[in-house]
PDB file of C-alpha atoms in Angstrom:
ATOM      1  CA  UNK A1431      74.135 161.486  94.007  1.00  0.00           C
ATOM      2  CA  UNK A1432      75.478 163.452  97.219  1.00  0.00           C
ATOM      3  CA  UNK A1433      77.239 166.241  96.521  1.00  0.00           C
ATOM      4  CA  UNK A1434      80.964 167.163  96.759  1.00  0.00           C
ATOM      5  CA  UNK A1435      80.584 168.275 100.481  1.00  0.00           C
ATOM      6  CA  UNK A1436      78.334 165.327 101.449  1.00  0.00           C
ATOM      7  CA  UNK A1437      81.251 162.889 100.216  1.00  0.00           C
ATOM      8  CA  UNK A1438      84.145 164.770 102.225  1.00  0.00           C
ATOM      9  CA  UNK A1439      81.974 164.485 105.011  1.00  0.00           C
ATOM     10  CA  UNK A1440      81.396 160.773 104.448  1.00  0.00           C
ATOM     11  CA  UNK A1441      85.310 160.380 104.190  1.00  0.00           C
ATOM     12  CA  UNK A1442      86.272 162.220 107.304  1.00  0.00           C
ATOM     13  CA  UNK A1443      83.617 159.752 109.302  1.00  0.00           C
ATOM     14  CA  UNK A1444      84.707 156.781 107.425  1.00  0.00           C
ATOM     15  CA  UNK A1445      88.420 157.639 107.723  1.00  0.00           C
ATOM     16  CA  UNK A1446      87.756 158.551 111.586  1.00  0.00           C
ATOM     17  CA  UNK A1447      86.005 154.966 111.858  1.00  0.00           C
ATOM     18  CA  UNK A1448      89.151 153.315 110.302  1.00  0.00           C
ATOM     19  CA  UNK A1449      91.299 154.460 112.984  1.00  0.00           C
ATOM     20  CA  UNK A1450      88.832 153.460 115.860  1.00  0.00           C
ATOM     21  CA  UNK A1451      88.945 150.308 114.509  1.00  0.00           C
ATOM     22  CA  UNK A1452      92.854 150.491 114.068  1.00  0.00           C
ATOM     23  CA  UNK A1453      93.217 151.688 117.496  1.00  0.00           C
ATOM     24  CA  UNK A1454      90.949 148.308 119.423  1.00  0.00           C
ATOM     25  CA  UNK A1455      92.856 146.188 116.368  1.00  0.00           C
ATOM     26  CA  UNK A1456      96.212 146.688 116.991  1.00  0.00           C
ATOM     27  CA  UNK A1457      96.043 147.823 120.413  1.00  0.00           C
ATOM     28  CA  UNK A1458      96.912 143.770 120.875  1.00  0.00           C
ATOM     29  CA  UNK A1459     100.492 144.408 119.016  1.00  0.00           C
ATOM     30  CA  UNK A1460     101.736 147.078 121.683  1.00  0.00           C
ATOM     31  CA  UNK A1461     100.456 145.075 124.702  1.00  0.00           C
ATOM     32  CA  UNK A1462      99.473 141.912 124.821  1.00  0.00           C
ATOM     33  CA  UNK A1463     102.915 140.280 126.285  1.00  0.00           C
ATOM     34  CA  UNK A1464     102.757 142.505 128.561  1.00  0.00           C
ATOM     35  CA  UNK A1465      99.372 141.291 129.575  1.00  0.00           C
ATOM     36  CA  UNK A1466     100.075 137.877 129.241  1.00  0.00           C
ATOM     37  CA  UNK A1467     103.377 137.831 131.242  1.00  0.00           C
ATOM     38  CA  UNK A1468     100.597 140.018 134.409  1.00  0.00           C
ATOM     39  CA  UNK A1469     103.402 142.375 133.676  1.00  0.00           C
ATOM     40  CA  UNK A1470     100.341 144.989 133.389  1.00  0.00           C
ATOM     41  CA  UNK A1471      96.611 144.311 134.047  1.00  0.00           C
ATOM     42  CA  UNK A1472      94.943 144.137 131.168  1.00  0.00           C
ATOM     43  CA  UNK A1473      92.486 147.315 132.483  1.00  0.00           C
ATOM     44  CA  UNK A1474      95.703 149.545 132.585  1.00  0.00           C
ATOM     45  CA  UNK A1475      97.526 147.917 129.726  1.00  0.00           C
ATOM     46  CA  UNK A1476      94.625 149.040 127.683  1.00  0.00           C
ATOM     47  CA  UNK A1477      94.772 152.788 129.119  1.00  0.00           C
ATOM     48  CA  UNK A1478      98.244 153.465 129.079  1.00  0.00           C
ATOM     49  CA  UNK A1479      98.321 152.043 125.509  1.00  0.00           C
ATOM     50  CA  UNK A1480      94.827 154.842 124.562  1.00  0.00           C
ATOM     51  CA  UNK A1481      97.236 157.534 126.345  1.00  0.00           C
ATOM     52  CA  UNK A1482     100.320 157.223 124.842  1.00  0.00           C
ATOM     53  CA  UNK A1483      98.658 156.484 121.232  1.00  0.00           C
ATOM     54  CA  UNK A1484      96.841 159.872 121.808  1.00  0.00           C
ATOM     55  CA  UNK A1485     100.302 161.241 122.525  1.00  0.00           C
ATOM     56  CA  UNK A1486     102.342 159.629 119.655  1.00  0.00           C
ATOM     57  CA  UNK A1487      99.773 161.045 117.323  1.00  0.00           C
ATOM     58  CA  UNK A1488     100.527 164.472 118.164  1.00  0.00           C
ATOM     59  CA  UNK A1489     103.950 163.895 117.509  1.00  0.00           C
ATOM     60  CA  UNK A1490     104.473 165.049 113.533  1.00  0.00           C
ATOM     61  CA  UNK A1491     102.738 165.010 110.595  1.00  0.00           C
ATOM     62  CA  UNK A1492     105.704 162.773 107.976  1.00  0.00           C
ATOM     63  CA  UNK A1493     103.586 159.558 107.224  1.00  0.00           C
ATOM     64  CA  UNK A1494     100.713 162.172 106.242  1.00  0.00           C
ATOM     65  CA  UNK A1495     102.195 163.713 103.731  1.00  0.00           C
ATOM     66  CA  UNK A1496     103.468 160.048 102.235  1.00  0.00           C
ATOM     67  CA  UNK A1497     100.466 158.356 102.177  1.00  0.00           C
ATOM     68  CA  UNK A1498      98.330 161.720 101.651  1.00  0.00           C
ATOM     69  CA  UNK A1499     100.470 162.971  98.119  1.00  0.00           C
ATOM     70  CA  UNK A1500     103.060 159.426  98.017  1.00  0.00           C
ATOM     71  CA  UNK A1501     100.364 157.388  96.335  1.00  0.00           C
ATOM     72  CA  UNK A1502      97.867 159.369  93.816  1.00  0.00           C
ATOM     73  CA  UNK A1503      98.063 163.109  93.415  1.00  0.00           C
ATOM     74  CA  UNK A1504      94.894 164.329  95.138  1.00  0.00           C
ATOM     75  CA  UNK A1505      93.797 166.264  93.209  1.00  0.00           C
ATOM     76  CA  UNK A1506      93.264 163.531  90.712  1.00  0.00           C
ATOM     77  CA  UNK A1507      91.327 161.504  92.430  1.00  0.00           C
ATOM     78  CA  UNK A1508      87.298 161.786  93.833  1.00  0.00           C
ATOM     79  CA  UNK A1509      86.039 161.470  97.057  1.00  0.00           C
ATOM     80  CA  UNK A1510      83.996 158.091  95.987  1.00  0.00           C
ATOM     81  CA  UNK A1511      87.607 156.374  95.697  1.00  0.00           C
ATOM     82  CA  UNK A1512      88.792 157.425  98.626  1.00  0.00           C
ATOM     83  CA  UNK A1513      85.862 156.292 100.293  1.00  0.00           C
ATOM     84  CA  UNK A1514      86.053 153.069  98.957  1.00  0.00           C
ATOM     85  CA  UNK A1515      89.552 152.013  99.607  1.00  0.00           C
ATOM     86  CA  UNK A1516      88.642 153.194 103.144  1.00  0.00           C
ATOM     87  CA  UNK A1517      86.034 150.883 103.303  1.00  0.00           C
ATOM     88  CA  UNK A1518      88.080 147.937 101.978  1.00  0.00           C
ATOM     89  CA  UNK A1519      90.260 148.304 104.756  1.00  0.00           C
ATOM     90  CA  UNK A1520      87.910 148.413 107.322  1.00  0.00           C
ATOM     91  CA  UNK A1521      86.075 145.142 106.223  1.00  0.00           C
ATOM     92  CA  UNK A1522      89.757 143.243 106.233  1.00  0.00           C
ATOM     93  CA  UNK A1523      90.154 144.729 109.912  1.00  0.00           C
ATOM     94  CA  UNK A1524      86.769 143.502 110.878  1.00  0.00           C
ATOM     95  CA  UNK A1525      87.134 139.849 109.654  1.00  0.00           C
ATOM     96  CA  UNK A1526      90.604 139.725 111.000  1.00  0.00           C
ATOM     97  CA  UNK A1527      89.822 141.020 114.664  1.00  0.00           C
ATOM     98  CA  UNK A1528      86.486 138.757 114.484  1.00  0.00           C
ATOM     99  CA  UNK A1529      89.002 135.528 113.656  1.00  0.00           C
ATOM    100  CA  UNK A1530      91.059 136.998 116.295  1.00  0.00           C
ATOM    101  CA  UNK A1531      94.098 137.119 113.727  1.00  0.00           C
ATOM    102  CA  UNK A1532      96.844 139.890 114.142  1.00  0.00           C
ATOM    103  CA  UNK A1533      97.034 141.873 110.334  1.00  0.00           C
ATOM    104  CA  UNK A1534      98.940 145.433 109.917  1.00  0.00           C
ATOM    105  CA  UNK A1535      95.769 147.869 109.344  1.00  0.00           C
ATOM    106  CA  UNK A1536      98.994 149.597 107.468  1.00  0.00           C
ATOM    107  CA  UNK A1537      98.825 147.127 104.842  1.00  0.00           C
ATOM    108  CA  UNK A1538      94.933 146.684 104.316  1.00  0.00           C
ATOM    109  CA  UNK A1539      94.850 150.617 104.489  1.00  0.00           C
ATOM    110  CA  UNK A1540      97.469 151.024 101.269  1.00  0.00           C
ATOM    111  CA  UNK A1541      96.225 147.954  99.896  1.00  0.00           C
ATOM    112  CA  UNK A1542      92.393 149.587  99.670  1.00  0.00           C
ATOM    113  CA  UNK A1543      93.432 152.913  98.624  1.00  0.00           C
ATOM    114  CA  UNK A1544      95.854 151.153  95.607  1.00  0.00           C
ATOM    115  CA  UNK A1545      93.151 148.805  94.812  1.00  0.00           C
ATOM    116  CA  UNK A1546      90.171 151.805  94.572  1.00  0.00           C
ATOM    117  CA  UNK A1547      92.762 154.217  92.552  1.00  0.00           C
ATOM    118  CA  UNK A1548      93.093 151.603  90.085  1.00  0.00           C
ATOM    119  CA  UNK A1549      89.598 150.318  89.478  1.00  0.00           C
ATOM    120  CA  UNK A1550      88.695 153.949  88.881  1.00  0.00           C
ATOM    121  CA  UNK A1551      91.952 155.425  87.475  1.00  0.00           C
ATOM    122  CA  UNK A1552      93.992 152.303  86.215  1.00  0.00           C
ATOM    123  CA  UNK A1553      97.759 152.302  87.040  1.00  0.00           C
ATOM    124  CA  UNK A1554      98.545 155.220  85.329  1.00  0.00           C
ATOM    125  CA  UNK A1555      96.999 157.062  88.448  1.00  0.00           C
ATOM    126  CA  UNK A1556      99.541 155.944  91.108  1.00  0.00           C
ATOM    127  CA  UNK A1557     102.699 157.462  92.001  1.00  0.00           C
ATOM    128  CA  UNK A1558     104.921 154.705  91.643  1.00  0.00           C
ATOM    129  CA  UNK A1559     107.922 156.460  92.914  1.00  0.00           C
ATOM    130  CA  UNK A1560     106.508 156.901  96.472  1.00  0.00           C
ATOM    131  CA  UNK A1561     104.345 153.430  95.900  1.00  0.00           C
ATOM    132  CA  UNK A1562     107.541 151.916  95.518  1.00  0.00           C
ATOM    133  CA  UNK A1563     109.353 153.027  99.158  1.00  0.00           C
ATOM    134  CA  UNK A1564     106.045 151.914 101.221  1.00  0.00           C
ATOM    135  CA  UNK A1565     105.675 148.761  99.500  1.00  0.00           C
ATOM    136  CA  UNK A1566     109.450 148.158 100.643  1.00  0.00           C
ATOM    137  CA  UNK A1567     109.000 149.402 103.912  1.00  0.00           C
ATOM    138  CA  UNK A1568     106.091 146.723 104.392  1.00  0.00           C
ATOM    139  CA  UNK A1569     108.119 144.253 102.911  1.00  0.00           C
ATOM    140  CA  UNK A1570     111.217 145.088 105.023  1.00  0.00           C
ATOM    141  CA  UNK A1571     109.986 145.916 107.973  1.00  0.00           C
ATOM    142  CA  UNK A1572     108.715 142.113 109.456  1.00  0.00           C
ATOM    143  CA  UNK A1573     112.471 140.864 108.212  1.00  0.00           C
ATOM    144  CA  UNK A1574     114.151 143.563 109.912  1.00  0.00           C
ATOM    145  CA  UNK A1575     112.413 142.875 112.882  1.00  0.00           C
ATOM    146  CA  UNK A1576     112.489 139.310 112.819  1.00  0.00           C
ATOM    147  CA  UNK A1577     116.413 139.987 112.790  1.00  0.00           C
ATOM    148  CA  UNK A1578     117.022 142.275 115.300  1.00  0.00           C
ATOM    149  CA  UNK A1579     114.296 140.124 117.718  1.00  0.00           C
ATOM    150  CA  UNK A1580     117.194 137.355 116.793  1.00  0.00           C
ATOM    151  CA  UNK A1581     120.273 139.344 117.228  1.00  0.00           C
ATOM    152  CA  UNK A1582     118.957 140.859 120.543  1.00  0.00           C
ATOM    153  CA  UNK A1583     117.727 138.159 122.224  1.00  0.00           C
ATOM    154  CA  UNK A1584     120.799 136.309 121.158  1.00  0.00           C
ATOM    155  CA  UNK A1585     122.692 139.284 122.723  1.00  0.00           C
ATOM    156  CA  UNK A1586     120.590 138.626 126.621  1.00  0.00           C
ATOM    157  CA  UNK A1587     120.750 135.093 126.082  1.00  0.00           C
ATOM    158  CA  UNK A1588     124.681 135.149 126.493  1.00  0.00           C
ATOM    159  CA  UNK A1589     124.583 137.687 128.729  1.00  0.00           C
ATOM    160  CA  UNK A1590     122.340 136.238 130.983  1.00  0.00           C
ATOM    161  CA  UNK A1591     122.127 132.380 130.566  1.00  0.00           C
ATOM    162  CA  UNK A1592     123.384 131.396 133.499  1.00  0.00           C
ATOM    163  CA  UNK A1593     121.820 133.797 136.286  1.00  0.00           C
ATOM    164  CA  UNK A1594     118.373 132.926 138.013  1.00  0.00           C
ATOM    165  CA  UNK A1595     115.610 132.870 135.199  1.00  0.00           C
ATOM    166  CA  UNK A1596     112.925 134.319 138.237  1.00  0.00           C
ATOM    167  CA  UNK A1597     115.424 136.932 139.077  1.00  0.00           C
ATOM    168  CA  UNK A1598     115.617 137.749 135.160  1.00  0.00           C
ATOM    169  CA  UNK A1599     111.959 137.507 134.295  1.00  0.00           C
ATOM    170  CA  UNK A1600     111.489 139.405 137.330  1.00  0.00           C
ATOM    171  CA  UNK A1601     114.002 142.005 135.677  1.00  0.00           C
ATOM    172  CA  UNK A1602     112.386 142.052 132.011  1.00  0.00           C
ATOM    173  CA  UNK A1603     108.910 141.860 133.286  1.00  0.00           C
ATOM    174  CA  UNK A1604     109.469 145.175 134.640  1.00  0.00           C
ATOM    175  CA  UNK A1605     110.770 146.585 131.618  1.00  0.00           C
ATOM    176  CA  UNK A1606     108.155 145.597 129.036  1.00  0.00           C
ATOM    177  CA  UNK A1607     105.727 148.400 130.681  1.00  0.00           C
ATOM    178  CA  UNK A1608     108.620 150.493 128.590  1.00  0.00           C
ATOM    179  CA  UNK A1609     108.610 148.808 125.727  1.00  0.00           C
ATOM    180  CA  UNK A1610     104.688 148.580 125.753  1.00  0.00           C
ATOM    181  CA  UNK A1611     104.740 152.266 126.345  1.00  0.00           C
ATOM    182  CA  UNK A1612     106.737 152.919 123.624  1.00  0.00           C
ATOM    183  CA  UNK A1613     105.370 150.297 121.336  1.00  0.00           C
ATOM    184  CA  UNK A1614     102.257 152.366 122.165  1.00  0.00           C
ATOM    185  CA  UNK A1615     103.483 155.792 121.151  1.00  0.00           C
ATOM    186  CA  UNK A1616     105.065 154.744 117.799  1.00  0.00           C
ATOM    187  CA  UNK A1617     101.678 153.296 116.911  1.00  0.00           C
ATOM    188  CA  UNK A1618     100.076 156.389 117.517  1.00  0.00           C
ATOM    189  CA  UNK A1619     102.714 158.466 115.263  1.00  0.00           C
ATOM    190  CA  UNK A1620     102.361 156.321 112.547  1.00  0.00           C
ATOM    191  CA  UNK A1621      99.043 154.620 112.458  1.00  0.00           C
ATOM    192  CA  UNK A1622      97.140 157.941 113.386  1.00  0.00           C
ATOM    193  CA  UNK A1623      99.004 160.057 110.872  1.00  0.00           C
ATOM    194  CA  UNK A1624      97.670 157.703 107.801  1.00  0.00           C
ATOM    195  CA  UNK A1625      94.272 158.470 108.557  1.00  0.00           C
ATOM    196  CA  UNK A1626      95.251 162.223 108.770  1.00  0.00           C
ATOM    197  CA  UNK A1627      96.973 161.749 105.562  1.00  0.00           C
ATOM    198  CA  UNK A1628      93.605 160.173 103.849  1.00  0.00           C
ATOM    199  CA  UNK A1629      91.581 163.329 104.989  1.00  0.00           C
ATOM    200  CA  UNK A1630      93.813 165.818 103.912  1.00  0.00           C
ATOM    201  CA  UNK A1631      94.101 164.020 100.566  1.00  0.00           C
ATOM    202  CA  UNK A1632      90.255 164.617 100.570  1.00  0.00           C
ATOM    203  CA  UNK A1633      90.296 168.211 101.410  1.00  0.00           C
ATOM    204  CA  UNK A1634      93.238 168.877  98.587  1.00  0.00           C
ATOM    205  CA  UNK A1635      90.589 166.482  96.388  1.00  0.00           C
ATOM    206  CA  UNK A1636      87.546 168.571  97.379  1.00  0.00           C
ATOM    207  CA  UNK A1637      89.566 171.818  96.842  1.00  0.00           C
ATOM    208  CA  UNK A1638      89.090 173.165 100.410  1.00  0.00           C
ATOM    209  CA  UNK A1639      92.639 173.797 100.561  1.00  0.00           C
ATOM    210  CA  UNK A1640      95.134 174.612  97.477  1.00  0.00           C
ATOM    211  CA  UNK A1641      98.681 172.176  99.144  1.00  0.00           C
ATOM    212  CA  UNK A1642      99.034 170.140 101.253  1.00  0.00           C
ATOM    213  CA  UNK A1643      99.490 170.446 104.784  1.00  0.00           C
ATOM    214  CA  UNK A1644      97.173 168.655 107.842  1.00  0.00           C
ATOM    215  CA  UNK A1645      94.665 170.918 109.819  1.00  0.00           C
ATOM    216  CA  UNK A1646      95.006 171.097 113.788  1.00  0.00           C
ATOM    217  CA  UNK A1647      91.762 169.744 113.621  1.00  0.00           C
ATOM    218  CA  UNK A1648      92.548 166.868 111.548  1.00  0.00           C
ATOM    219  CA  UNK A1649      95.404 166.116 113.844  1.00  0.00           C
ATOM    220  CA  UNK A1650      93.109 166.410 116.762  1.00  0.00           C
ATOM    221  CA  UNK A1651      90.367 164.116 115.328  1.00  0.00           C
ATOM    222  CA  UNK A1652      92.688 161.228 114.483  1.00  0.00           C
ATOM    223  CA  UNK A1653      94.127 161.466 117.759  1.00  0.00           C
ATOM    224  CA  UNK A1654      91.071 161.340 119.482  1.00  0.00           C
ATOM    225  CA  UNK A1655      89.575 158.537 117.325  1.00  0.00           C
ATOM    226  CA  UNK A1656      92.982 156.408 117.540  1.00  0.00           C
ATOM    227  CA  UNK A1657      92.632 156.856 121.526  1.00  0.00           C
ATOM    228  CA  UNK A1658      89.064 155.885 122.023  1.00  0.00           C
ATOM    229  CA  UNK A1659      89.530 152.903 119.949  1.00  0.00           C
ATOM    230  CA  UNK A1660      92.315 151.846 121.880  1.00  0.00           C
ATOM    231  CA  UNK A1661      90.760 152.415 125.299  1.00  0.00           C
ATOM    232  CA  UNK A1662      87.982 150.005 123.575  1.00  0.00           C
ATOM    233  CA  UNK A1663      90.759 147.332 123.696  1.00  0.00           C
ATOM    234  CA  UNK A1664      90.845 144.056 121.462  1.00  0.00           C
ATOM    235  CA  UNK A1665      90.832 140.831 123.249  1.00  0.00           C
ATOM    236  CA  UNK A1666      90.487 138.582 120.741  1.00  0.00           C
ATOM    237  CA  UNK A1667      93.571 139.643 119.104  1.00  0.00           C
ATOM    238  CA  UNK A1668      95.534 140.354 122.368  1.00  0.00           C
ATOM    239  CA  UNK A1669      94.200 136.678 123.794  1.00  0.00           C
ATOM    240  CA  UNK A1670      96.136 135.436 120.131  1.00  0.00           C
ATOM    241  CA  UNK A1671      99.498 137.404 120.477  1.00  0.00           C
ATOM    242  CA  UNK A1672      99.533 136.575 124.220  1.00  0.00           C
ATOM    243  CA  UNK A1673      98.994 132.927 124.381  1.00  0.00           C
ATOM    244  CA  UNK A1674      98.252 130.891 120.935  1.00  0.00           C
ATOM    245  CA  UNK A1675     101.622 132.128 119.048  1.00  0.00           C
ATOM    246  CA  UNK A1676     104.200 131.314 121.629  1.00  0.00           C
ATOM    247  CA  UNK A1677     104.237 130.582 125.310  1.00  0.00           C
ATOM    248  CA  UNK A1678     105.060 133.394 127.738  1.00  0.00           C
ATOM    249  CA  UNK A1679     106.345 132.914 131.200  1.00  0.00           C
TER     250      UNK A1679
END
């Protein structure tokens, strides 16, 4: 069996491959309209989307230190479970970008790590408390956005119903290179930070460090690993958010 060192090793590579893959899976979420709509070519949709991910991950360290301590304690858990909920994740990722489905790498992420804690652990293992929150959060989150998308749109549909719609697409064309940019950077700070999270559960785990905090380094891995696969794109999802959901003008 590889020893304690060889596993944290094995989780910082697979945790680092997990947010490639999350950065060329959900680039599609940040950009895609924008793509569709020629509002950005898809060549600088895809860099200003690696940029600003690289960006938002430097941003804090929050969703670290709730998926890192908010699920199991760390130091009750091996590096073999962590390992394996990483992996879970990444296989759901895979088969979704390959259908060319949009999925939250959020939700296959939590869902691995849950699902490896309690085929090694049982139940008793998890934190329910914090389990609890994200699990509401997820469950929230696409109804709160489905009802602000409503209210807003409602909200520029009176306001500007009557003027010319080329003059208005014109007008909002323009300003999804700011929404893409910022759709971009909040990816970053959140997505990135889970995978910083999972590491720094490992080191607590491995006993490399006593509490829990996340290492520059860690910061500037995920960063870097969130950017590349970003600048790698994902046109199979972006080609499904742009154009087989709903038509864009």
């Amino acid at each position: 069996m590889p020893s304690g060192i060889v596993w944290l090793v094995i989780v910082v590579l697979v945790a680092l491959l997990f947010d490639y893959i999350n950065g060329f899976h959900d680039t599609a979420n940040a950009i895609a309209t924008s793509v569709s709509t020629k509002a950005l070519t898809p060549q600088r949709a895809v860099m200003l989307a690696a940029v600003l991910n690289f960006i938002g991950a430097l941003s804090g360290t929050a969703v670290a230190g709730t998926i890192g301590k908010g699920i199991v304690a760390p130091q009750d858990i091996t590096q073999e479970v962590v390992v394996a909920g990483l992996i879970g994740a990444i296989c759901w990722n895979i088969i979704t970008w390959l259908s060319g489905i949009p999925s939250s790498s959020s939700h296959a992420l939590i869902g691995g790590i849950v699902g490896a804690v309690v085929a090694g652990y049982g139940f008793g293992a998890l934190i329910w408390a914090g389990l609890q929150k994200i699990i509401l959060i997820l469950i929230l989150s696409p109804i709160l956005g489905f009802t602000s998308g409503y209210l807003i749109m409602t909200i520029l549909f009176f306001v500007f119903g009557r003027k010319s719609p080329v003059k208005v697409n014109e007008v909002f064309r323009r300003l999804q290179i700011f929404s893409a940019s910022m759709m971009s950077f909040s990816h970053g700070s959140n997505d990135a930070q889970k995978s910083m999270g999972i590491i720094t559960m490992a080191l607590v785990s491995a006993g490399l460090i006593t509490e829990f905090y996340v290492p520059l380094w860690v910061i500037l891995a995920c960063a870097t690993a969130m950017a590349l696969g970003t600048a790698a794109g994902g046109w199979r999802i972006i080609k499904t958010m742009g154009g087989k959901i709903f038509k864009l003008e």
